mmCIF file of C-alpha atoms in Angstrom:
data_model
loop_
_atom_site.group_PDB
_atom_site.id
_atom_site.type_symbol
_atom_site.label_atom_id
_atom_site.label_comp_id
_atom_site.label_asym_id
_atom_site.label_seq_id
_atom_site.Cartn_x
_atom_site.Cartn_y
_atom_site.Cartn_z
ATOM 1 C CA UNK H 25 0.000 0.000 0.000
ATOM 2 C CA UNK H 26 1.719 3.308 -0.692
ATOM 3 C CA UNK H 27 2.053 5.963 1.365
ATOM 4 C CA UNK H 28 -1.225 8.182 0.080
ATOM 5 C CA UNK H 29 -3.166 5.320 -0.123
ATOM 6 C CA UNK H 30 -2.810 4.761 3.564
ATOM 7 C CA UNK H 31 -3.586 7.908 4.111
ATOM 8 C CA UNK H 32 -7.026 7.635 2.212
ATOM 9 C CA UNK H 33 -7.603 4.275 4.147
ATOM 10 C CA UNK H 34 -7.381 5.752 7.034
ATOM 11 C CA UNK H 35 -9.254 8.716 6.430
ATOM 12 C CA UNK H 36 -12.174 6.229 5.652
ATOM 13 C CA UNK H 37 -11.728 4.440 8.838
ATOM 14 C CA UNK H 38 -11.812 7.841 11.064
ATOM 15 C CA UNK H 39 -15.190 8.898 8.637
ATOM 16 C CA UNK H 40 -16.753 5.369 8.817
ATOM 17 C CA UNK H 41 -16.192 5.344 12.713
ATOM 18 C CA UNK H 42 -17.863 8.591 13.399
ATOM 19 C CA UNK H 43 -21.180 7.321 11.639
ATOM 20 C CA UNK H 44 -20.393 9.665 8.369
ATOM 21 C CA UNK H 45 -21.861 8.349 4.840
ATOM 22 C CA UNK H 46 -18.966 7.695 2.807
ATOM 23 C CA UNK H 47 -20.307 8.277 -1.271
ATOM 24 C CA UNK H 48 -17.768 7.471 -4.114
ATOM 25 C CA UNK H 49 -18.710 10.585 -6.020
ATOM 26 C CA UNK H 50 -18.789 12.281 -3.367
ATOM 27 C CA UNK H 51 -15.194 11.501 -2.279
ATOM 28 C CA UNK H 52 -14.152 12.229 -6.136
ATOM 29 C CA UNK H 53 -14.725 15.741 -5.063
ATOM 30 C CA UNK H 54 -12.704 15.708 -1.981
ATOM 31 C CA UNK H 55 -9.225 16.948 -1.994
ATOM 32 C CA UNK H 56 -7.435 13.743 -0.916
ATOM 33 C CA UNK H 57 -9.386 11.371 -3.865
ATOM 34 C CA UNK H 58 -9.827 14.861 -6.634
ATOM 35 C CA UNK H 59 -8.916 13.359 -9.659
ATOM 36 C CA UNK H 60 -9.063 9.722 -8.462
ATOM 37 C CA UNK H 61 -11.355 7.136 -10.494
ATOM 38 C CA UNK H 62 -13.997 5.417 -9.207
ATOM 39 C CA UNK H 63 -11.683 2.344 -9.352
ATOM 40 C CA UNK H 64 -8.785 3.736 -7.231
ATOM 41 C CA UNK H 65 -11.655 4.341 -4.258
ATOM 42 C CA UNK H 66 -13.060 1.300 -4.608
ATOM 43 C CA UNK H 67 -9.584 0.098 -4.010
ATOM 44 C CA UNK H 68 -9.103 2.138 -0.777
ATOM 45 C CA UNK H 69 -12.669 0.718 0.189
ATOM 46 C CA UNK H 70 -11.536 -2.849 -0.304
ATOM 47 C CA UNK H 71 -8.545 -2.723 1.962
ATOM 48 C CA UNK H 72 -10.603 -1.811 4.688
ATOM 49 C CA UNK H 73 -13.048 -4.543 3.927
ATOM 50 C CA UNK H 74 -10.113 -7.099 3.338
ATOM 51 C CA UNK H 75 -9.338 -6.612 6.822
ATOM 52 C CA UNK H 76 -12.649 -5.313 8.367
ATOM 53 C CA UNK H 77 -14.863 -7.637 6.385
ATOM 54 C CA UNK H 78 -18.172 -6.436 8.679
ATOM 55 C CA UNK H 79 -16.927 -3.128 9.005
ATOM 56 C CA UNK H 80 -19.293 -1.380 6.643
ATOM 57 C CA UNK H 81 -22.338 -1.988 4.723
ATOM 58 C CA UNK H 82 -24.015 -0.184 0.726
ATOM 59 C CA UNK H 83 -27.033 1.736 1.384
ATOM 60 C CA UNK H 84 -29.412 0.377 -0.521
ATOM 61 C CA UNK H 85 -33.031 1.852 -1.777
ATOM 62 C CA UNK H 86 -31.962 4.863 -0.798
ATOM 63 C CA UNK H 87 -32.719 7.618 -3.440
ATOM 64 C CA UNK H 88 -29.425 9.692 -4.375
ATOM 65 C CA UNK H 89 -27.425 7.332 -2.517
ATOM 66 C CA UNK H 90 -25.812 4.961 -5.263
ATOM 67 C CA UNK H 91 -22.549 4.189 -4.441
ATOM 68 C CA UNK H 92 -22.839 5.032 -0.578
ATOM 69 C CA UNK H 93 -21.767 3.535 2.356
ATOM 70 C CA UNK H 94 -21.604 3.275 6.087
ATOM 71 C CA UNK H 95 -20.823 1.710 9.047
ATOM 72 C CA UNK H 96 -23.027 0.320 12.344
ATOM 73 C CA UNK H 97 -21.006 2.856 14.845
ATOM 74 C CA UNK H 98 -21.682 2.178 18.367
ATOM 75 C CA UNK H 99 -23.686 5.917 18.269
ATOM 76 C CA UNK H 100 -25.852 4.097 15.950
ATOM 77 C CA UNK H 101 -26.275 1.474 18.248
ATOM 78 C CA UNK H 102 -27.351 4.129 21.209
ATOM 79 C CA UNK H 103 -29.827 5.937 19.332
ATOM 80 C CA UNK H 104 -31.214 2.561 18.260
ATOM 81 C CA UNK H 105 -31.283 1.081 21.734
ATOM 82 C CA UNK H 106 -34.448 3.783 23.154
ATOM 83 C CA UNK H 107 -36.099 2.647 26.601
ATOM 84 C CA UNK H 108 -38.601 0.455 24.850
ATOM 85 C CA UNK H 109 -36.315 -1.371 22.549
ATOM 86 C CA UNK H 110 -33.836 -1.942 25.706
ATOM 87 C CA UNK H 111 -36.831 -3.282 27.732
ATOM 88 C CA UNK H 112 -37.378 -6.082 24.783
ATOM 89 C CA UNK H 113 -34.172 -7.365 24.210
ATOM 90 C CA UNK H 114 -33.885 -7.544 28.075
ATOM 91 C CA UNK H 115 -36.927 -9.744 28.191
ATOM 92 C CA UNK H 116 -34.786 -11.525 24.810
ATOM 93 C CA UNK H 117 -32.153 -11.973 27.078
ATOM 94 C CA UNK H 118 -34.471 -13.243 29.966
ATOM 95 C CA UNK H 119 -35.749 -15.824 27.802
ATOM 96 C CA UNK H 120 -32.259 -17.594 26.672
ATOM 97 C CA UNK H 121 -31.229 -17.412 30.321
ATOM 98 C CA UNK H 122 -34.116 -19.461 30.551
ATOM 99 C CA UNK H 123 -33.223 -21.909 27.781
ATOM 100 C CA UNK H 124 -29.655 -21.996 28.587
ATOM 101 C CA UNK H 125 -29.066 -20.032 25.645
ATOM 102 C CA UNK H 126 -26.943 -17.425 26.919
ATOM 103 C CA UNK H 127 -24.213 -19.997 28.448
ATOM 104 C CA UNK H 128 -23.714 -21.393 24.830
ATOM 105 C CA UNK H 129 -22.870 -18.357 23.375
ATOM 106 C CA UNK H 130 -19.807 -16.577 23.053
ATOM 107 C CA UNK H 131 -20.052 -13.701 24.721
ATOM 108 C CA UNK H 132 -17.178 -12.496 26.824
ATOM 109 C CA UNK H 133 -17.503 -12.625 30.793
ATOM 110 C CA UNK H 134 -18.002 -9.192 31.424
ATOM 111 C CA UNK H 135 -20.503 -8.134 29.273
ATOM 112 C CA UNK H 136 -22.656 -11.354 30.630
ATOM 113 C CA UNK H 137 -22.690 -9.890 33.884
ATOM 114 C CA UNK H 138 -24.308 -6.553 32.394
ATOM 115 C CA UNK H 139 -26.377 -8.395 30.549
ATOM 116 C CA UNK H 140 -28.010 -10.260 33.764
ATOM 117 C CA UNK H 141 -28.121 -7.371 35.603
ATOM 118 C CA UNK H 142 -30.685 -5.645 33.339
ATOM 119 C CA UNK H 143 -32.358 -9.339 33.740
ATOM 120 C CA UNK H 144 -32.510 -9.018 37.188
ATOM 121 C CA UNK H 145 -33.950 -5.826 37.087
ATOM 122 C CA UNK H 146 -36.324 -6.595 34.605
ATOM 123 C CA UNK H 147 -37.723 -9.431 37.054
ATOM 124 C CA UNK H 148 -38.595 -6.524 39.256
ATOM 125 C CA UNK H 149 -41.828 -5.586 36.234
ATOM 126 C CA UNK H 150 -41.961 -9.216 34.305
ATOM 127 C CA UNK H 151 -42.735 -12.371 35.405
ATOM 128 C CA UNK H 152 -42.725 -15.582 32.762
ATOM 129 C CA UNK H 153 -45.686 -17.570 33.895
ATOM 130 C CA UNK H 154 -44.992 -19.763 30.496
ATOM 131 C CA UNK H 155 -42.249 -21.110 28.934
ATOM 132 C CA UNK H 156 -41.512 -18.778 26.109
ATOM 133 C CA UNK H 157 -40.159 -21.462 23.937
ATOM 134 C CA UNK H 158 -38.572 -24.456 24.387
ATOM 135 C CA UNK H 159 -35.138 -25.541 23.182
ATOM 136 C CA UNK H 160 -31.488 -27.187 24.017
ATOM 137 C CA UNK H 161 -28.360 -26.083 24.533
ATOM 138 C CA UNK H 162 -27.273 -27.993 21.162
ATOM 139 C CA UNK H 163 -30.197 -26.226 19.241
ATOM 140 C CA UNK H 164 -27.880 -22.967 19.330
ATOM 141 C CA UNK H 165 -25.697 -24.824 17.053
ATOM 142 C CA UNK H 166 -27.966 -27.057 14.961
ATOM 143 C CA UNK H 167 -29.955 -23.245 14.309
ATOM 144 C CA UNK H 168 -26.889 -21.737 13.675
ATOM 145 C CA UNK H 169 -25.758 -25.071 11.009
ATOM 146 C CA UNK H 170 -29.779 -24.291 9.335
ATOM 147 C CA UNK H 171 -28.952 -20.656 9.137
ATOM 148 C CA UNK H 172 -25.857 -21.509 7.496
ATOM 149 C CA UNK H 173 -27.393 -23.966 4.806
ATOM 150 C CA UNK H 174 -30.542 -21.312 3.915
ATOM 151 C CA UNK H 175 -28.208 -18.669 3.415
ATOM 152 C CA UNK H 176 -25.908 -20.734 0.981
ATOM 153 C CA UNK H 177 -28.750 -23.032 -0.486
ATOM 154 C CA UNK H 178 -26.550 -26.110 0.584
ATOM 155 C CA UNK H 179 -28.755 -29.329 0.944
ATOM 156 C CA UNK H 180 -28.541 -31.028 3.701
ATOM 157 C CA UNK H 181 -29.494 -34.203 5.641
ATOM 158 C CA UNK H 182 -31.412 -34.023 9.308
ATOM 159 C CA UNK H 183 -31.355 -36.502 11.558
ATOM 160 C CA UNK H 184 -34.750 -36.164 13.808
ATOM 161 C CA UNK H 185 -36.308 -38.317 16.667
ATOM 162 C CA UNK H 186 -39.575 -39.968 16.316
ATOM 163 C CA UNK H 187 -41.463 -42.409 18.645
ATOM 164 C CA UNK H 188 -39.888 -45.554 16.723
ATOM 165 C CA UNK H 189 -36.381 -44.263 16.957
ATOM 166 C CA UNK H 190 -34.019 -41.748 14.655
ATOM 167 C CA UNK H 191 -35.029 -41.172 10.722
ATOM 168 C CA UNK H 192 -32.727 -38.955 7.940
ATOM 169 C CA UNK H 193 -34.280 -36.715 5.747
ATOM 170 C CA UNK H 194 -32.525 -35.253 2.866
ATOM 171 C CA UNK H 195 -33.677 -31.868 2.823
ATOM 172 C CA UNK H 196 -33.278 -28.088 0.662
ATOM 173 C CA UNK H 197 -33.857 -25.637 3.542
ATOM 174 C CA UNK H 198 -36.205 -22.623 3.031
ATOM 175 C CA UNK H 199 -36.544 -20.669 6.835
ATOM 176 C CA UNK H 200 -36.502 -21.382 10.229
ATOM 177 C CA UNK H 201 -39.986 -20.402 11.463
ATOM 178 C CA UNK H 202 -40.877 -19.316 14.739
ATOM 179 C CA UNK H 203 -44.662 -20.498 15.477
ATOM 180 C CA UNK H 204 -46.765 -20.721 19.143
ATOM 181 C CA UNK H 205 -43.637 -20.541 20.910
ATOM 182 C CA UNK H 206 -41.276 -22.943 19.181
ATOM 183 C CA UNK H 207 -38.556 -23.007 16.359
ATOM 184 C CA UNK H 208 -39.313 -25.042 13.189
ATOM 185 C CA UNK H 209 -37.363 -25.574 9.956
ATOM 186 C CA UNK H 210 -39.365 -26.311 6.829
ATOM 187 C CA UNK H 211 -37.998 -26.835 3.432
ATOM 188 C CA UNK H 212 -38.327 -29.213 0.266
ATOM 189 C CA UNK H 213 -38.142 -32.397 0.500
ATOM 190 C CA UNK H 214 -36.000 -34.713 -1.989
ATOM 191 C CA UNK H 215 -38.720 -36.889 -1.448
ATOM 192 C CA UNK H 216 -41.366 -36.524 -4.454
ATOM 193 C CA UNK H 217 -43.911 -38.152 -2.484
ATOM 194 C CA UNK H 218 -43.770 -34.974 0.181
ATOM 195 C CA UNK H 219 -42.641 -32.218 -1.485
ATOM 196 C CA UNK H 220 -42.640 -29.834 1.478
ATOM 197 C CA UNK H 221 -41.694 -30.737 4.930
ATOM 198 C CA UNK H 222 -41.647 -28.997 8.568
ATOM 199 C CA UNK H 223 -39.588 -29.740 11.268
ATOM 200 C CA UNK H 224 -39.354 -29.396 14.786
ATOM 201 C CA UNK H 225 -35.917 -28.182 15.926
ATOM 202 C CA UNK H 226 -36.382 -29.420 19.443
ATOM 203 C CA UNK H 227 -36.580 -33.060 17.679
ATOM 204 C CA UNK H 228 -33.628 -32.859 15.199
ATOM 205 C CA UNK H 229 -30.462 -34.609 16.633
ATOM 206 C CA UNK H 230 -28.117 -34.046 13.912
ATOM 207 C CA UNK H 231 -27.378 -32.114 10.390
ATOM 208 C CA UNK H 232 -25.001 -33.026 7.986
ATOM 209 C CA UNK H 233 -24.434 -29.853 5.350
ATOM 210 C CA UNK H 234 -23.546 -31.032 1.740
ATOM 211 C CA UNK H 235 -21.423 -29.423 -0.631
ATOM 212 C CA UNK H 236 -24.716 -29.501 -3.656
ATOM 213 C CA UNK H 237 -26.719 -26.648 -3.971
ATOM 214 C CA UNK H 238 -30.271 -26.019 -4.960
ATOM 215 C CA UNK H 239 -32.495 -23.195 -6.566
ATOM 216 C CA UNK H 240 -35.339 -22.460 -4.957
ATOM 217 C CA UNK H 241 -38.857 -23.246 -6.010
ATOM 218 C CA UNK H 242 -40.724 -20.264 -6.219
ATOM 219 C CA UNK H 243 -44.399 -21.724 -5.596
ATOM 220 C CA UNK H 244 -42.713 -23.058 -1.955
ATOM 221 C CA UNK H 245 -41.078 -19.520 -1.134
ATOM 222 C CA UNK H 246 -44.551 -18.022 -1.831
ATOM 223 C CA UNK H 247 -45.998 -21.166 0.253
ATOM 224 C CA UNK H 248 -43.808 -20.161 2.904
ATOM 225 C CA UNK H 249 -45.392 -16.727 3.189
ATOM 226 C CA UNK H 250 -48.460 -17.731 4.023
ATOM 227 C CA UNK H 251 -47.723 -20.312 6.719
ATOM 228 C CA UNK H 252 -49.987 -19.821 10.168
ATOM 229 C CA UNK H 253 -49.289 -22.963 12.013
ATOM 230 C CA UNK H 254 -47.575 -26.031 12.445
ATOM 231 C CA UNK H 255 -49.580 -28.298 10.464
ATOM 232 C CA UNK H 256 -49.294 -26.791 6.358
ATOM 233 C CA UNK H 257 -50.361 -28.704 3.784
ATOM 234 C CA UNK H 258 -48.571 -27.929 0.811
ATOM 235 C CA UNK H 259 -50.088 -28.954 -2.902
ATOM 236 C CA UNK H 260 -48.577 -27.423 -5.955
ATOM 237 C CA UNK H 261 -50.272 -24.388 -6.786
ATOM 238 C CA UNK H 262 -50.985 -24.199 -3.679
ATOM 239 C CA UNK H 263 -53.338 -20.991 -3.594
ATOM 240 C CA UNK H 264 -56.131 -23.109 -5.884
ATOM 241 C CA UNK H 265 -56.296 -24.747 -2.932
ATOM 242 C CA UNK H 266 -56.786 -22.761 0.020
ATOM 243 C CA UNK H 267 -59.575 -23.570 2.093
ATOM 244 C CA UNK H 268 -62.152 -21.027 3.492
ATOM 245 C CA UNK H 269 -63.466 -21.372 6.854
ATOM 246 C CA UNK H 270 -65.807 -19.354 8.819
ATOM 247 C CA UNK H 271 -66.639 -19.408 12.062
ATOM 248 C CA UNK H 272 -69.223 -17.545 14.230
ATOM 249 C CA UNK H 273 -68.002 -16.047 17.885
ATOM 250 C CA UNK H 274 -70.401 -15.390 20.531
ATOM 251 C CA UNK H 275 -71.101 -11.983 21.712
ATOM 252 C CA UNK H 276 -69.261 -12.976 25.391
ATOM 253 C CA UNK H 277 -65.706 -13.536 23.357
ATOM 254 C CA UNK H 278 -66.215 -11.761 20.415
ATOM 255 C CA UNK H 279 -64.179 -8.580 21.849
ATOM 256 C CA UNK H 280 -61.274 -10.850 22.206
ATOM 257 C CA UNK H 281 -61.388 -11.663 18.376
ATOM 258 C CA UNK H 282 -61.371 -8.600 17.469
ATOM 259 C CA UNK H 283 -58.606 -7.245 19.760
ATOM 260 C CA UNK H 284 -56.342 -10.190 18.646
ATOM 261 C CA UNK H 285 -55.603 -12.406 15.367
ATOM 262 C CA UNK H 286 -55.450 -15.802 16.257
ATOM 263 C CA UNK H 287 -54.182 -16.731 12.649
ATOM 264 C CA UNK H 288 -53.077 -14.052 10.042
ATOM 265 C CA UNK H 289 -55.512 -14.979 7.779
ATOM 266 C CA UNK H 290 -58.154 -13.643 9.994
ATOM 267 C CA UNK H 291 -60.877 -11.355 8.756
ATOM 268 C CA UNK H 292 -64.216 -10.266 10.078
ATOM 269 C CA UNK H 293 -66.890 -10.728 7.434
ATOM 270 C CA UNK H 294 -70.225 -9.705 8.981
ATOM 271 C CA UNK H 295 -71.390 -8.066 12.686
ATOM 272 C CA UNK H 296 -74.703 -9.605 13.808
ATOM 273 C CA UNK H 297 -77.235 -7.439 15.653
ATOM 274 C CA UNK H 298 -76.949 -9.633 18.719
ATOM 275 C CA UNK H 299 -73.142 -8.675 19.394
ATOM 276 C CA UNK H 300 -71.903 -12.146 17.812
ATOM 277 C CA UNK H 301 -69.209 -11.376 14.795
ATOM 278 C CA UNK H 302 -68.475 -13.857 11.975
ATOM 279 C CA UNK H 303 -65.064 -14.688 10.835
ATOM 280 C CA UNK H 304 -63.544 -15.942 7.962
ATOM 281 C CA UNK H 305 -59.904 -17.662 8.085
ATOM 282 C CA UNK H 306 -58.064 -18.876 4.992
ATOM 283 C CA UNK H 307 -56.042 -22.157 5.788
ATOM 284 C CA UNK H 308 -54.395 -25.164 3.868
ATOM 285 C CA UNK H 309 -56.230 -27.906 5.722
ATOM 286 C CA UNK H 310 -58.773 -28.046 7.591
ATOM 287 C CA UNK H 311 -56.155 -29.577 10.204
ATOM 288 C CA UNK H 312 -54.637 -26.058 10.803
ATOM 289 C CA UNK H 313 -57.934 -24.428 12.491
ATOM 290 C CA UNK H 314 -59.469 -27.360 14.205
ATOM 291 C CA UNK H 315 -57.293 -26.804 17.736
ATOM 292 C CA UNK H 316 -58.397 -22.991 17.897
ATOM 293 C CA UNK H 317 -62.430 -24.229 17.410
ATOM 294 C CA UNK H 318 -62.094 -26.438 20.035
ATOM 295 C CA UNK H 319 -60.350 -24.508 22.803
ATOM 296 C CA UNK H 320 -63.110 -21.767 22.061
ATOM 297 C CA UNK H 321 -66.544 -24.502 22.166
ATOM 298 C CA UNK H 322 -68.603 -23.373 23.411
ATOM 299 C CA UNK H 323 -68.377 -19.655 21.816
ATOM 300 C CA UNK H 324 -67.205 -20.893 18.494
ATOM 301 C CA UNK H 325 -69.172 -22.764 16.066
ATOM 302 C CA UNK H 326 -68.160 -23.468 12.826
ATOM 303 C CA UNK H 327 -70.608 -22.300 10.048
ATOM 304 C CA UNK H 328 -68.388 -23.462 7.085
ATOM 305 C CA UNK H 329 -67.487 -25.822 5.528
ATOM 306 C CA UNK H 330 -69.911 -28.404 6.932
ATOM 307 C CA UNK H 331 -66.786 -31.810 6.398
ATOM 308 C CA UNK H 332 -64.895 -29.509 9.494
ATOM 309 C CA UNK H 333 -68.545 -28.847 11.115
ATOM 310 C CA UNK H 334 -69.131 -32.909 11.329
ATOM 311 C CA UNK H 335 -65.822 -33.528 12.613
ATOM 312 C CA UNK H 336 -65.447 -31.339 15.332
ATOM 313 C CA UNK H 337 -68.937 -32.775 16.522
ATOM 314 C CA UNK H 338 -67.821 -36.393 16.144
ATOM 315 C CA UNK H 339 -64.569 -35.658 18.165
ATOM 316 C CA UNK H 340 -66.825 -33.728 20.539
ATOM 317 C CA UNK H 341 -69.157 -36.941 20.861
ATOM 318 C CA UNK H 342 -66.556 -39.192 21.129
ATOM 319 C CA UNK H 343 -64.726 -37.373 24.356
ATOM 320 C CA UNK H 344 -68.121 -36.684 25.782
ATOM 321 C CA UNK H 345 -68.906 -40.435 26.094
#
């Protein structure tokens, strides 16, 4: 590196560190890059990177900004960090001291000890009643392994437990989803005869990344989208196949429907004069609604369609005898 050049690498470093948008044609107005090419700064931006690989990141989107960069400076950090933000990633925190989480990671000594502090003052306003979610110390790493394969579009092969012992499943991961309070990874299956597949993380033992790749099928990423529970049913062309079901809600928990979705797909369709509201939810099965109808019987009936009617009164027969 000559002598100048240091100079202009080091002049990024100071501008970068004090949270200053750094703009190649910008700089090409500057007096320590005027008369420099776009490729010479480029250069002086790459030496930083070669060494600081995470040090700085391209603006994108933003209009008048092509060519501009900046760094995550620890200011950014403090104007990010507001009371309200703190107080969630405190209860974050609370959580994977919880799970165990926080042992696994590596996080040096000192900073855990802030970091439980705030938990222990948090205690003073929250109190878990619930397990926020469930996991193991190894699903740090097996997450961390998923996260890995998504982001590369590596196949890979899970090992998982099941009630008759350990299966493999060859596998082209999609997302780790986060649904009623536990991790799941769901993907493609090599299989034909299942071409989509979800996965508790809490059950997977083992993952084995391989070197193959895969492109992604877009009917699945759009299928992913629209996932609301644990129990998708995925068909080609999925959305020809969406189910409609409606459901009336007494006029006693009605208020509660309306304050809260219970599924995304959620949508009020008609108010009836005796305070009970209709609602319509769009699902993939009829599988993926029937839990919800029963934990609200006896102020949720199903009005449509009639095959999910009939079963939920069968199952209701059959526990009440």
């Amino acid at each position: 590196m000559t002598t100048n050049q240091t100079a202009r690498v080091l002049e990024l470093l100071k501008r970068f560190n004090s949270g200053e948008k750094v703009c190649i044609d910008v700089l090409q107005n500057d007096a320590m890059w005027f008369g420099k090419s776009e490729k010479t700064i480029r250069r002086d931006l790459d030496v930083i990177k070669e060494y600081f690989p995470e040090s700085f990141d391209l603006i994108r989107g933003g209009k008048g900004e092509k060519g501009c960069y900046k760094a995550i400076t620890k200011e950014i950090f403090n104007n990010f960090l507001d009371q309200d933000t703190l107080a969630l990633m405190v209860q974050t925190f609370n959580i994977a001291q919880r799970n165990n989480i926080l042992e696994s990671l590596n996080i040096d000594e000192n900073d855990k000890k802030i970091i439980n502090t705030k938990i222990k003052k948090s205690k003073e306003c929250y109190e878990f009643v619930t397990k926020p979610f469930e996991t193991k110390k190894q699903d740090v790493k097996l997450l961390r392994e998923m996260e890995r394969a998504i982001t590369y579009k590596q196949y890979i092969t899970i090992t998982q437990q099941e009630a008759k012992g350990e299966s493999s499943y060859e596998l082209k991961p999609y997302k780790i989803l986060f649904i009623n309070e536990n991790f799941y990874l769901v993907g493609e299956n090599a299989n034909e005869a299942y071409p989509f597949s979800i996965f508790r993380v809490t059950n997977i033992t083992d993952i084995v990344l391989h070197k193959k790749t895969f492109h992604h099928n877009p009917d699945i990423v759009d299928f992913v989208k629209t996932i609301q529970t644990p129990y998708p049913k995925y068909t080609p062309s999925f959305r020809k196949h969406l189910i409609e079901v409606v459901v009336e809600v007494s006029p006693k928990k009605a208020k509660y429907f309306k304050m809260k979705q219970f599924l995304p797909s959620q949508k009020i369709i008609e108010q009836k004069n005796d305070g009970s509201v209709l609602f319509s939810f769009t699902v993939t099965q009829e599988m993926e609604i029937e839990d919800l109808v029963k934990k609200w019987i006896p102020h949720m009936k199903v009005v449509s369609p009639d095959s999910l009617r009939e079963k939920i009164e069968t199952d209701v027969r059959a526990y009440l005898l």
